[in-house]
Amino acid sequence: MKHYIIVKFRENTDVGGMLPEIAELFEKALALDGVSRVTLHRSNSDRPNRHDLMIEMILTPEGLAIYDASPMHQEWKAQYGQYIEQKTIFDCEE
């Protein structure tokens, strides 16, 4: 399945500066059972009604449960949650 995390960061957040660290953090997800791919997409639009980052993951339903409970996921929320204005989660078939 595909799991999308679509994020709009708070105004004046240095998304470009944080992107390498976010990518490094999500690379850790590949070590989790059931996670086979992680791709980060940075928005090419600076319009105020657009989101800034889309994280696309390919995983099994079991892998999603493992990811949700993982220390890596907890680190994502703890380290970057304060910068997030809005977040959308979307799951679909691959």
Short mmCIF file of N, CA and C in Angstrom, two decimals:
data_model
loop_
_atom_site.label_atom_id
_atom_site.label_comp_id
_atom_site.label_asym_id
_atom_site.label_seq_id
_atom_site.Cartn_x
_atom_site.Cartn_y
_atom_site.Cartn_z
N MET A 1 0.83 -1.18 0.00
CA MET A 1 0.00 0.00 0.00
C MET A 1 0.87 1.24 0.00
N LYS A 2 0.26 2.37 -0.36
CA LYS A 2 0.96 3.65 -0.30
C LYS A 2 0.45 4.41 0.92
N HIS A 3 1.37 5.05 1.58
CA HIS A 3 1.07 5.86 2.77
C HIS A 3 1.69 7.23 2.52
N TYR A 4 0.85 8.25 2.50
CA TYR A 4 1.31 9.61 2.24
C TYR A 4 1.18 10.45 3.51
N ILE A 5 2.22 11.22 3.80
CA ILE A 5 2.21 12.20 4.87
C ILE A 5 2.43 13.54 4.17
N ILE A 6 1.43 14.39 4.19
CA ILE A 6 1.49 15.66 3.47
C ILE A 6 1.49 16.77 4.51
N VAL A 7 2.56 17.58 4.50
CA VAL A 7 2.83 18.50 5.60
C VAL A 7 2.90 19.95 5.12
N LYS A 8 2.24 20.82 5.86
CA LYS A 8 2.41 22.26 5.70
C LYS A 8 3.09 22.74 6.98
N PHE A 9 4.28 23.32 6.81
CA PHE A 9 5.02 23.81 7.96
C PHE A 9 4.56 25.22 8.33
N ARG A 10 4.81 25.58 9.56
CA ARG A 10 4.48 26.93 10.03
C ARG A 10 5.26 27.96 9.22
N GLU A 11 4.70 29.14 9.11
CA GLU A 11 5.35 30.22 8.38
C GLU A 11 6.74 30.49 8.96
N ASN A 12 7.66 30.82 8.10
CA ASN A 12 9.06 31.12 8.44
C ASN A 12 9.86 29.91 8.91
N THR A 13 9.37 28.71 8.66
CA THR A 13 10.14 27.51 8.95
C THR A 13 11.10 27.26 7.79
N ASP A 14 12.35 26.96 8.10
CA ASP A 14 13.36 26.69 7.07
C ASP A 14 13.23 25.25 6.59
N VAL A 15 12.27 25.03 5.71
CA VAL A 15 12.00 23.68 5.22
C VAL A 15 13.23 23.12 4.51
N GLY A 16 13.85 23.92 3.65
CA GLY A 16 15.04 23.45 2.92
C GLY A 16 16.16 23.06 3.85
N GLY A 17 16.34 23.79 4.93
CA GLY A 17 17.38 23.48 5.90
C GLY A 17 17.11 22.20 6.68
N MET A 18 15.81 21.91 6.91
CA MET A 18 15.44 20.71 7.67
C MET A 18 15.34 19.47 6.79
N LEU A 19 15.20 19.66 5.49
CA LEU A 19 14.94 18.54 4.60
C LEU A 19 16.00 17.43 4.66
N PRO A 20 17.30 17.73 4.69
CA PRO A 20 18.27 16.63 4.78
C PRO A 20 18.11 15.81 6.06
N GLU A 21 17.81 16.45 7.17
CA GLU A 21 17.62 15.72 8.43
C GLU A 21 16.35 14.89 8.40
N ILE A 22 15.29 15.44 7.80
CA ILE A 22 14.04 14.69 7.68
C ILE A 22 14.25 13.47 6.79
N ALA A 23 14.97 13.65 5.69
CA ALA A 23 15.27 12.53 4.78
C ALA A 23 16.08 11.46 5.50
N GLU A 24 17.05 11.88 6.27
CA GLU A 24 17.87 10.92 7.03
C GLU A 24 17.02 10.16 8.04
N LEU A 25 16.12 10.87 8.71
CA LEU A 25 15.24 10.21 9.68
C LEU A 25 14.36 9.18 8.99
N PHE A 26 13.75 9.55 7.86
CA PHE A 26 12.85 8.61 7.18
C PHE A 26 13.58 7.47 6.51
N GLU A 27 14.87 7.61 6.25
CA GLU A 27 15.65 6.47 5.75
C GLU A 27 15.64 5.34 6.78
N LYS A 28 15.55 5.68 8.05
CA LYS A 28 15.49 4.66 9.11
C LYS A 28 14.25 3.79 8.99
N ALA A 29 13.19 4.32 8.39
CA ALA A 29 11.97 3.54 8.22
C ALA A 29 12.20 2.32 7.35
N LEU A 30 13.18 2.39 6.45
CA LEU A 30 13.45 1.27 5.55
C LEU A 30 13.95 0.03 6.30
N ALA A 31 14.42 0.22 7.52
CA ALA A 31 14.87 -0.92 8.32
C ALA A 31 13.70 -1.62 9.01
N LEU A 32 12.51 -1.04 8.95
CA LEU A 32 11.34 -1.62 9.60
C LEU A 32 10.73 -2.70 8.71
N ASP A 33 10.28 -3.78 9.33
CA ASP A 33 9.61 -4.84 8.58
C ASP A 33 8.39 -4.29 7.87
N GLY A 34 8.29 -4.60 6.59
CA GLY A 34 7.12 -4.22 5.82
C GLY A 34 7.23 -2.89 5.10
N VAL A 35 8.29 -2.12 5.36
CA VAL A 35 8.50 -0.84 4.66
C VAL A 35 9.50 -1.08 3.54
N SER A 36 9.10 -0.80 2.30
CA SER A 36 9.99 -1.09 1.18
C SER A 36 10.51 0.15 0.46
N ARG A 37 9.83 1.30 0.61
CA ARG A 37 10.31 2.50 -0.06
C ARG A 37 9.83 3.74 0.66
N VAL A 38 10.69 4.75 0.68
CA VAL A 38 10.34 6.06 1.22
C VAL A 38 10.86 7.11 0.23
N THR A 39 9.98 8.00 -0.19
CA THR A 39 10.36 9.07 -1.12
C THR A 39 9.83 10.39 -0.58
N LEU A 40 10.69 11.40 -0.53
CA LEU A 40 10.28 12.73 -0.11
C LEU A 40 10.14 13.62 -1.33
N HIS A 41 9.05 14.38 -1.35
CA HIS A 41 8.78 15.30 -2.45
C HIS A 41 8.61 16.70 -1.85
N ARG A 42 9.47 17.62 -2.23
CA ARG A 42 9.36 19.01 -1.78
C ARG A 42 8.50 19.78 -2.77
N SER A 43 7.59 20.58 -2.29
CA SER A 43 6.73 21.37 -3.16
C SER A 43 7.56 22.37 -3.96
N ASN A 44 7.16 22.58 -5.20
CA ASN A 44 7.82 23.59 -6.02
C ASN A 44 7.00 24.88 -6.09
N SER A 45 6.03 24.99 -5.21
CA SER A 45 5.15 26.15 -5.18
C SER A 45 5.25 26.85 -3.83
N ASP A 46 5.24 28.17 -3.85
CA ASP A 46 5.27 28.90 -2.59
C ASP A 46 3.94 29.60 -2.32
N ARG A 47 2.89 29.14 -2.96
CA ARG A 47 1.56 29.71 -2.73
C ARG A 47 1.11 29.39 -1.30
N PRO A 48 0.44 30.31 -0.66
CA PRO A 48 0.07 30.11 0.74
C PRO A 48 -0.90 28.97 0.99
N ASN A 49 -1.66 28.56 -0.03
CA ASN A 49 -2.61 27.47 0.17
C ASN A 49 -2.03 26.11 -0.25
N ARG A 50 -0.71 26.02 -0.35
CA ARG A 50 -0.05 24.77 -0.71
C ARG A 50 0.70 24.19 0.50
N HIS A 51 0.86 22.87 0.49
CA HIS A 51 1.66 22.22 1.50
C HIS A 51 3.11 22.19 1.04
N ASP A 52 4.02 21.93 1.97
CA ASP A 52 5.45 22.05 1.71
C ASP A 52 6.16 20.74 1.36
N LEU A 53 5.67 19.64 1.91
CA LEU A 53 6.40 18.38 1.80
C LEU A 53 5.41 17.23 1.73
N MET A 54 5.71 16.26 0.86
CA MET A 54 4.94 15.02 0.82
C MET A 54 5.91 13.86 0.99
N ILE A 55 5.64 13.04 1.97
CA ILE A 55 6.44 11.84 2.22
C ILE A 55 5.61 10.66 1.74
N GLU A 56 6.15 9.93 0.79
CA GLU A 56 5.46 8.79 0.20
C GLU A 56 6.16 7.52 0.66
N MET A 57 5.40 6.63 1.25
CA MET A 57 5.96 5.36 1.72
C MET A 57 5.22 4.21 1.04
N ILE A 58 5.95 3.18 0.70
CA ILE A 58 5.36 1.93 0.22
C ILE A 58 5.58 0.92 1.32
N LEU A 59 4.47 0.34 1.79
CA LEU A 59 4.57 -0.60 2.90
C LEU A 59 3.38 -1.54 2.90
N THR A 60 3.49 -2.57 3.69
CA THR A 60 2.38 -3.50 3.86
C THR A 60 1.47 -2.96 4.97
N PRO A 61 0.25 -3.46 5.06
CA PRO A 61 -0.59 -3.04 6.18
C PRO A 61 0.06 -3.33 7.54
N GLU A 62 0.75 -4.45 7.64
CA GLU A 62 1.47 -4.77 8.87
C GLU A 62 2.63 -3.79 9.08
N GLY A 63 3.28 -3.42 7.98
CA GLY A 63 4.38 -2.46 8.04
C GLY A 63 3.90 -1.10 8.54
N LEU A 64 2.68 -0.72 8.18
CA LEU A 64 2.13 0.54 8.66
C LEU A 64 1.97 0.50 10.18
N ALA A 65 1.49 -0.60 10.70
CA ALA A 65 1.35 -0.73 12.15
C ALA A 65 2.71 -0.69 12.83
N ILE A 66 3.70 -1.34 12.23
CA ILE A 66 5.06 -1.33 12.79
C ILE A 66 5.64 0.08 12.74
N TYR A 67 5.45 0.76 11.62
CA TYR A 67 5.92 2.15 11.50
C TYR A 67 5.27 3.04 12.55
N ASP A 68 3.94 2.95 12.69
CA ASP A 68 3.22 3.79 13.65
C ASP A 68 3.74 3.61 15.08
N ALA A 69 4.17 2.41 15.42
CA ALA A 69 4.63 2.13 16.78
C ALA A 69 6.14 2.30 16.95
N SER A 70 6.84 2.66 15.87
CA SER A 70 8.31 2.66 15.91
C SER A 70 8.89 3.89 16.61
N PRO A 71 10.09 3.74 17.19
CA PRO A 71 10.81 4.89 17.74
C PRO A 71 11.08 5.95 16.68
N MET A 72 11.30 5.54 15.43
CA MET A 72 11.54 6.49 14.35
C MET A 72 10.33 7.41 14.15
N HIS A 73 9.14 6.84 14.19
CA HIS A 73 7.91 7.63 14.04
C HIS A 73 7.72 8.56 15.24
N GLN A 74 8.03 8.08 16.42
CA GLN A 74 7.94 8.93 17.61
C GLN A 74 8.94 10.09 17.54
N GLU A 75 10.12 9.81 16.99
CA GLU A 75 11.13 10.86 16.82
C GLU A 75 10.66 11.91 15.82
N TRP A 76 10.03 11.48 14.74
CA TRP A 76 9.48 12.41 13.75
C TRP A 76 8.50 13.37 14.42
N LYS A 77 7.57 12.82 15.19
CA LYS A 77 6.57 13.65 15.84
C LYS A 77 7.19 14.56 16.89
N ALA A 78 8.12 14.04 17.67
CA ALA A 78 8.74 14.83 18.75
C ALA A 78 9.64 15.92 18.20
N GLN A 79 10.40 15.62 17.17
CA GLN A 79 11.38 16.57 16.67
C GLN A 79 10.78 17.61 15.72
N TYR A 80 9.77 17.23 14.95
CA TYR A 80 9.26 18.14 13.92
C TYR A 80 7.81 18.58 14.14
N GLY A 81 7.12 17.97 15.06
CA GLY A 81 5.72 18.33 15.30
C GLY A 81 5.51 19.79 15.61
N GLN A 82 6.45 20.39 16.31
CA GLN A 82 6.32 21.80 16.68
C GLN A 82 6.35 22.73 15.47
N TYR A 83 6.89 22.28 14.35
CA TYR A 83 7.01 23.11 13.15
C TYR A 83 5.83 22.92 12.18
N ILE A 84 4.99 21.94 12.46
CA ILE A 84 3.91 21.58 11.54
C ILE A 84 2.65 22.38 11.84
N GLU A 85 2.17 23.05 10.79
CA GLU A 85 0.92 23.79 10.90
C GLU A 85 -0.26 22.88 10.60
N GLN A 86 -0.10 22.04 9.58
CA GLN A 86 -1.17 21.15 9.15
C GLN A 86 -0.55 19.89 8.56
N LYS A 87 -1.23 18.77 8.78
CA LYS A 87 -0.73 17.50 8.27
C LYS A 87 -1.92 16.68 7.79
N THR A 88 -1.75 16.04 6.64
CA THR A 88 -2.76 15.15 6.10
C THR A 88 -2.13 13.79 5.89
N ILE A 89 -2.84 12.75 6.30
CA ILE A 89 -2.38 11.38 6.09
C ILE A 89 -3.36 10.72 5.11
N PHE A 90 -2.82 10.05 4.11
CA PHE A 90 -3.65 9.41 3.10
C PHE A 90 -3.07 8.05 2.77
N ASP A 91 -3.88 7.04 2.81
CA ASP A 91 -3.47 5.68 2.47
C ASP A 91 -4.28 5.18 1.27
N CYS A 92 -3.62 4.44 0.37
CA CYS A 92 -4.32 3.87 -0.77
C CYS A 92 -3.57 2.63 -1.25
N GLU A 93 -4.20 1.92 -2.15
CA GLU A 93 -3.55 0.77 -2.74
C GLU A 93 -2.44 1.22 -3.66
N GLU A 94 -1.44 0.40 -3.80
CA GLU A 94 -0.29 0.72 -4.66
C GLU A 94 -0.68 0.62 -6.13
#
